CSV table of C-alpha atoms in Angstrom, one decimal:
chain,number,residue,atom,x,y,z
A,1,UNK,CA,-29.8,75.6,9.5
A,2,UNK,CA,-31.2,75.3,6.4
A,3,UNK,CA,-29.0,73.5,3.2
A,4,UNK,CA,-29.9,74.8,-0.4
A,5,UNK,CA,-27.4,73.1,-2.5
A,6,UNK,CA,-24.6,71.1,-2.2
A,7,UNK,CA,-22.4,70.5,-5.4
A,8,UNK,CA,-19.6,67.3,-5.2
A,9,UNK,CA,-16.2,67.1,-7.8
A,10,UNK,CA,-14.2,63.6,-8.0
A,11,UNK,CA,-15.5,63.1,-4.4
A,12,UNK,CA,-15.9,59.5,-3.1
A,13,UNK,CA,-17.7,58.0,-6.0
A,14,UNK,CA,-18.6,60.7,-7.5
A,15,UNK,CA,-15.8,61.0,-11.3
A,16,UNK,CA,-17.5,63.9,-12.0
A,17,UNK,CA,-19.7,67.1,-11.2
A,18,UNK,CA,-23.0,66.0,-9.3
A,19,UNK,CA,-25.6,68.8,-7.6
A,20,UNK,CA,-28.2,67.9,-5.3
A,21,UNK,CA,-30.3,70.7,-5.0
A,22,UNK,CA,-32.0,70.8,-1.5
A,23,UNK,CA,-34.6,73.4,-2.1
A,24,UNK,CA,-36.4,71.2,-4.9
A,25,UNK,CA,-35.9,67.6,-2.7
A,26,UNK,CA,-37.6,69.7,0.1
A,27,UNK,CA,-40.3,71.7,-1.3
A,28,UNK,CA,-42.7,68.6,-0.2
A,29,UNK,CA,-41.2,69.4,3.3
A,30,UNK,CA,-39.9,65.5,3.6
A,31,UNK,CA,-37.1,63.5,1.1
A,32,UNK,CA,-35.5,60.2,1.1
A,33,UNK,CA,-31.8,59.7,0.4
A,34,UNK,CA,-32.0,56.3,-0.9
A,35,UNK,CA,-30.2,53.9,-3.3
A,36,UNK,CA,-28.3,50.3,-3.7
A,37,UNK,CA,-24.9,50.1,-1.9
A,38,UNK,CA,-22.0,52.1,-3.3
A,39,UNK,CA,-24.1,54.5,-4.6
A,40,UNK,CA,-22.5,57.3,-2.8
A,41,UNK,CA,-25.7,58.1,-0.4
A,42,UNK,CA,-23.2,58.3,3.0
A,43,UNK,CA,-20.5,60.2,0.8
A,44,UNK,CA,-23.0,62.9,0.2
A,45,UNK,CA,-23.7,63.5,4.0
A,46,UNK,CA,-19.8,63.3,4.3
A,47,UNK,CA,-19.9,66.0,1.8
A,48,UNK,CA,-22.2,68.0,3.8
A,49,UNK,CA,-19.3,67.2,6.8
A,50,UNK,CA,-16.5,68.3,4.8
A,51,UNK,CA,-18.2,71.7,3.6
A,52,UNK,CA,-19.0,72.8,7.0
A,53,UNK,CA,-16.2,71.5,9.1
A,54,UNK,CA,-13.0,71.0,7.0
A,55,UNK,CA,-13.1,66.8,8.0
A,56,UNK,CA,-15.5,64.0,7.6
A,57,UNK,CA,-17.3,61.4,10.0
A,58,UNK,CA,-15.2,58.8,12.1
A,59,UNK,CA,-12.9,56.6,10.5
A,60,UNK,CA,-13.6,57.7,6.9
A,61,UNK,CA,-11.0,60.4,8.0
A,62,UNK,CA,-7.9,58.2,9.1
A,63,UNK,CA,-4.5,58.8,8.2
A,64,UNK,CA,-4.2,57.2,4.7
A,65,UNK,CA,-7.9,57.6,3.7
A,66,UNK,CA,-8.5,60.0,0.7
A,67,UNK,CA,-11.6,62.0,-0.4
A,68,UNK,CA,-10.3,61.9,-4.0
A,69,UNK,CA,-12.3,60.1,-6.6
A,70,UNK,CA,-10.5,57.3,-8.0
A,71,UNK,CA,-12.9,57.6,-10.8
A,72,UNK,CA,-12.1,61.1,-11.7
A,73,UNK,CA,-10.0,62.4,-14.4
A,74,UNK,CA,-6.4,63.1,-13.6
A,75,UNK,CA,-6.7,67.3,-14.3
A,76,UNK,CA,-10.0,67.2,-12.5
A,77,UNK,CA,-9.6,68.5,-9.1
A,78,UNK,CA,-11.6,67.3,-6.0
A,79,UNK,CA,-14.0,69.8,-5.1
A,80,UNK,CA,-17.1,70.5,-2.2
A,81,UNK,CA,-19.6,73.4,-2.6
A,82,UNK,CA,-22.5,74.3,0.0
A,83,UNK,CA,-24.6,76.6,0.0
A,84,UNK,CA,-26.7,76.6,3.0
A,85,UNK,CA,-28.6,79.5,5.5
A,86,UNK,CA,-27.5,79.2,9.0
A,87,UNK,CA,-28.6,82.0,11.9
A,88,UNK,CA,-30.0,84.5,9.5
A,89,UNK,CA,-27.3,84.5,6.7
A,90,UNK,CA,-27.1,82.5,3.4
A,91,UNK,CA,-23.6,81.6,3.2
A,92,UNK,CA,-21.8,79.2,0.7
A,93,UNK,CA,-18.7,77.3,1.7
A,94,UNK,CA,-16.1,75.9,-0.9
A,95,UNK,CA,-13.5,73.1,0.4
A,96,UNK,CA,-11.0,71.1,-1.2
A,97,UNK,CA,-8.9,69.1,0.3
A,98,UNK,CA,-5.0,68.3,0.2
A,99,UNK,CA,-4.7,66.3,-3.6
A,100,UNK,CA,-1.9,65.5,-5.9
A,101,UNK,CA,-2.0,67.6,-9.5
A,102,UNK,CA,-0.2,66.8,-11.8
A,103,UNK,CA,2.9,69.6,-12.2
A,104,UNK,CA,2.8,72.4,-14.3
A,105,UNK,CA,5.9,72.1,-15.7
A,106,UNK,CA,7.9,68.7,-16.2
A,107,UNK,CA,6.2,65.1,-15.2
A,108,UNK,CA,4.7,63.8,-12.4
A,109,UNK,CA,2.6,65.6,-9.8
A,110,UNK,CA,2.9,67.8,-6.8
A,111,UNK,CA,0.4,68.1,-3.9
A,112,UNK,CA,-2.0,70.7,-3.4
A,113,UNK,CA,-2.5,72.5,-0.6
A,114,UNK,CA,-6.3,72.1,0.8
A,115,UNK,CA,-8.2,74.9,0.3
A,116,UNK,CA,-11.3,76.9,2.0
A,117,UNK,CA,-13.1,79.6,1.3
A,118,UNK,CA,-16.3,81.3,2.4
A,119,UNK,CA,-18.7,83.8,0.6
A,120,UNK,CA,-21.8,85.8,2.1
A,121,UNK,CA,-25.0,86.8,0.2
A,122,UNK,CA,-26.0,90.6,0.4
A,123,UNK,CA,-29.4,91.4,-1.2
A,124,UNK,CA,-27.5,94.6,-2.5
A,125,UNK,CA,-24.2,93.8,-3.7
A,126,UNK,CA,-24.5,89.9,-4.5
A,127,UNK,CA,-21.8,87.0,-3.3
A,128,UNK,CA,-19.1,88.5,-0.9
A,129,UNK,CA,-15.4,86.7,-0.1
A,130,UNK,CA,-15.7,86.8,3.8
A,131,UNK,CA,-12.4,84.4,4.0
A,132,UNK,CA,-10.0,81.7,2.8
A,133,UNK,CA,-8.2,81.0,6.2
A,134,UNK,CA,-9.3,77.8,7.3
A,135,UNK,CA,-9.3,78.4,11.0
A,136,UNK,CA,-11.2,81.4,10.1
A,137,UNK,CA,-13.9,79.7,8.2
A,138,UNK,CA,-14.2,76.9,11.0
A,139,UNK,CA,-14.4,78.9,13.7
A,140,UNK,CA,-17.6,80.8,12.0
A,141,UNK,CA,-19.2,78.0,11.0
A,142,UNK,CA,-19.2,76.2,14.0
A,143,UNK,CA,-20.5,79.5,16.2
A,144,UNK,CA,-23.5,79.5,13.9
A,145,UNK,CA,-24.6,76.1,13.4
A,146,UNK,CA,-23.9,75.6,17.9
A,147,UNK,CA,-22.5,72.3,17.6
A,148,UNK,CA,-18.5,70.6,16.8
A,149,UNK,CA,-17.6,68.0,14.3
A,150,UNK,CA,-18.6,65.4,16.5
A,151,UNK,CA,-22.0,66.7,18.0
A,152,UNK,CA,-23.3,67.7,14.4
A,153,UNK,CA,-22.2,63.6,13.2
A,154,UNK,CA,-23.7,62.0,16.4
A,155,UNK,CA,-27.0,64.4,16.5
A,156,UNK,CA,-27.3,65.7,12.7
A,157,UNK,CA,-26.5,63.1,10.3
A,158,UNK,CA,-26.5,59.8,12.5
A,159,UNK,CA,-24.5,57.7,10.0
A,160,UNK,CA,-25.3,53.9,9.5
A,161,UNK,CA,-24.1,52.1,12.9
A,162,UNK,CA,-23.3,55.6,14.6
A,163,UNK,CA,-27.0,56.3,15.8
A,164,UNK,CA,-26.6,52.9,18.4
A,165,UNK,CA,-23.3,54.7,19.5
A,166,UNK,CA,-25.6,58.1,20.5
A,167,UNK,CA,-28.2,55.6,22.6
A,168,UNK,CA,-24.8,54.3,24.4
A,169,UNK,CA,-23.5,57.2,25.4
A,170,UNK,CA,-24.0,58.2,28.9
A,171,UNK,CA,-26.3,60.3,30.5
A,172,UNK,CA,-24.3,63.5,30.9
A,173,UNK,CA,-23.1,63.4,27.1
A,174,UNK,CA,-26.4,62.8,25.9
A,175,UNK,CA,-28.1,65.5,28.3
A,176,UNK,CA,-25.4,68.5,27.5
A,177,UNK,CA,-25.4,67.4,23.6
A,178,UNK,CA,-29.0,67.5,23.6
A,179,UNK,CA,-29.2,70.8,25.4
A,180,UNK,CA,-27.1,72.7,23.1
A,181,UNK,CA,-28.5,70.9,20.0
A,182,UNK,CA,-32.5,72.2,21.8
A,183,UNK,CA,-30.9,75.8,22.9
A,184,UNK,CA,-32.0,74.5,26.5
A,185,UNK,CA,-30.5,77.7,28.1
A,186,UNK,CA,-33.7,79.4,28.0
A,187,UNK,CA,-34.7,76.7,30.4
A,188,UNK,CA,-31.6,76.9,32.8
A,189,UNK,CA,-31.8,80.5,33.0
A,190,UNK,CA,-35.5,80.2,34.8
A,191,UNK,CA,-34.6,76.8,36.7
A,192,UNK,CA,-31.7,78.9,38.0
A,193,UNK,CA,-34.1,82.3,38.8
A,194,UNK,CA,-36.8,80.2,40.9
A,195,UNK,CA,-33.8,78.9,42.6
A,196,UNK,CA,-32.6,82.4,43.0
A,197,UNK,CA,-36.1,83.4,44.0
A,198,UNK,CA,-36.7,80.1,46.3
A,199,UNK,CA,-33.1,80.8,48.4
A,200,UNK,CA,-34.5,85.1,48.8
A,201,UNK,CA,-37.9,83.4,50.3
A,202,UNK,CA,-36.5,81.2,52.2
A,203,UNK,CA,-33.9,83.8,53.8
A,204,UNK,CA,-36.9,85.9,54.6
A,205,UNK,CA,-38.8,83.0,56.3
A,206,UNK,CA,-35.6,82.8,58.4
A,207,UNK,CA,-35.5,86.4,59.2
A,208,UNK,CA,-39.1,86.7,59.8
A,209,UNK,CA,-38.8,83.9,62.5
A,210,UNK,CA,-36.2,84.9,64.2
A,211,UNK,CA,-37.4,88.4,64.7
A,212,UNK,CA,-40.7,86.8,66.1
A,213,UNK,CA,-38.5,84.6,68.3
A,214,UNK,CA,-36.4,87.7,69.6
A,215,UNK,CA,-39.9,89.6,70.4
A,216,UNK,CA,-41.1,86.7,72.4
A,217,UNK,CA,-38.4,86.6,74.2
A,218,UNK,CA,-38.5,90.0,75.2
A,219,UNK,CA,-42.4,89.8,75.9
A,220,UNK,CA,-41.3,86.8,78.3
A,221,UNK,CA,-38.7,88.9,79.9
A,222,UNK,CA,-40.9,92.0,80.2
A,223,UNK,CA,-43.5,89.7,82.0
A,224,UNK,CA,-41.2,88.1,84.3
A,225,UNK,CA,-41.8,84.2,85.3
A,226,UNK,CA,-45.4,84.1,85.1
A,227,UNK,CA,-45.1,85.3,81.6
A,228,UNK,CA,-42.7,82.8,80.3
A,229,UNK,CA,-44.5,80.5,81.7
A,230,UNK,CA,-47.7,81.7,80.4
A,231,UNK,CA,-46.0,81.8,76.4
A,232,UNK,CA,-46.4,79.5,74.0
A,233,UNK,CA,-43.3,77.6,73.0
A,234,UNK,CA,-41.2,79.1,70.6
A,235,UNK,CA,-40.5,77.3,67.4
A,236,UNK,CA,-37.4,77.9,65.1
A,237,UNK,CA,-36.9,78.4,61.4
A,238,UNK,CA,-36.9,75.1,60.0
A,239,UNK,CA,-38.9,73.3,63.1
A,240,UNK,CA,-42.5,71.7,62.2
């Protein structure tokens, strides 16, 4: 997955418009997201959150928290734009979450639904609507980019104090998030053929030894006693 540009409206601390374009940050092939406190760095990777998964990281997403500016003029709605390339297609994601607006007739306000939509570029005909159904649009997103909300926060972005919460987490977790963050199954699928292969050779062994046990016994009963006693003990499948 590759980010291009990611464009923020009365979100967090952001009043107004701001664009971070990715492509110029990373043309060096390395950028640092830096600046005092309050600045609005960890609202930009919840940005990033909120474009591709409808929610943001952890607690910033309790009941009673808002993504709305309280900087940001009262007609200005709260807004997130991404435009990103993930498994082969340059997609761009819009998201806006549930707001109050003022009403378009009388006083007071009224809140807005939150809204999603999702465009694809073709070479040929330019931007194309692929949805506006939230469930939709999540579903998609998340088959591309392989991983939930929670694996792309833990693995991905790594928030302040969240990356000591990855090193906790058990064995297991870490070792199936890791794999599907990797693409391991390549690796499972051979680990599972030599098995497949290992469990065939050793059924032949088997087979192989107790056909040579069945012929000596024959031999040995062929021969009569002085044969038997003449033939080398028989060893088993499994015997040293």
């Amino acid at each position: 997955m590759r980010l291009h540009r990611l464009t923020l409206t009365a979100f967090g601390p952001f009043g107004t418009t701001q664009e971070v374009d990715f492509d110029a940050l990373s043309s060096a092939g390395l950028f640092l997201l830096h600046g005092p406190t309050g600045a609005g760095k960890t609202s930009v990777l919840d940005a990033v959150c909120f474009a591709l998964y409808g929610a943001v990281p952890g607690a910033r997403q309790s009941p009673g928290a808002t993504l709305r500016s309280d900087h940001a003029p009262v007609g200005l709605p709260t807004e997130v734009q991404l435009e990103l390339t993930v498994g082969g297609r340059r997609l761009e994601v819009t998201r806006s979450p549930a707001q109050p607006r003022p009403k378009k007739r009388g006083d007071g306000f009224t809140l807005e639904k939150a809204q999603s939509r999702l465009r694809a570029y073709d070479s040929e005909r330019g931007w194309q609507a692929l949805s506006k159904s939230h469930q939709e649009i999540g579903e998609e997103l998340a088959q591309l980019i392989g991983m939930s909300r929670d694996q792309f926060c833990q693995v991905v972005l790594l928030p302040q104090g969240d990356f000591a919460r990855f090193l906790r987490s058990d064995a297991e977790a870490r070792g199936k998030l890791l794999g599907k963050l990797f693409d391991t199954r390549r690796f499972a699928a051979v680990e599972e053929r030599l098995a497949e292969l290992r469990r065939g050779a050793e059924a032949r062994v088997k087979a192989g030894d107790e056909q040579i046990l069945g012929l000596a016994q024959r031999i040995a009963q062929a021969g009569g006693p002085a044969a038997a006693e003449a033939a080398p003990p028989t060893v088993r499948a499994g015997e040293p």
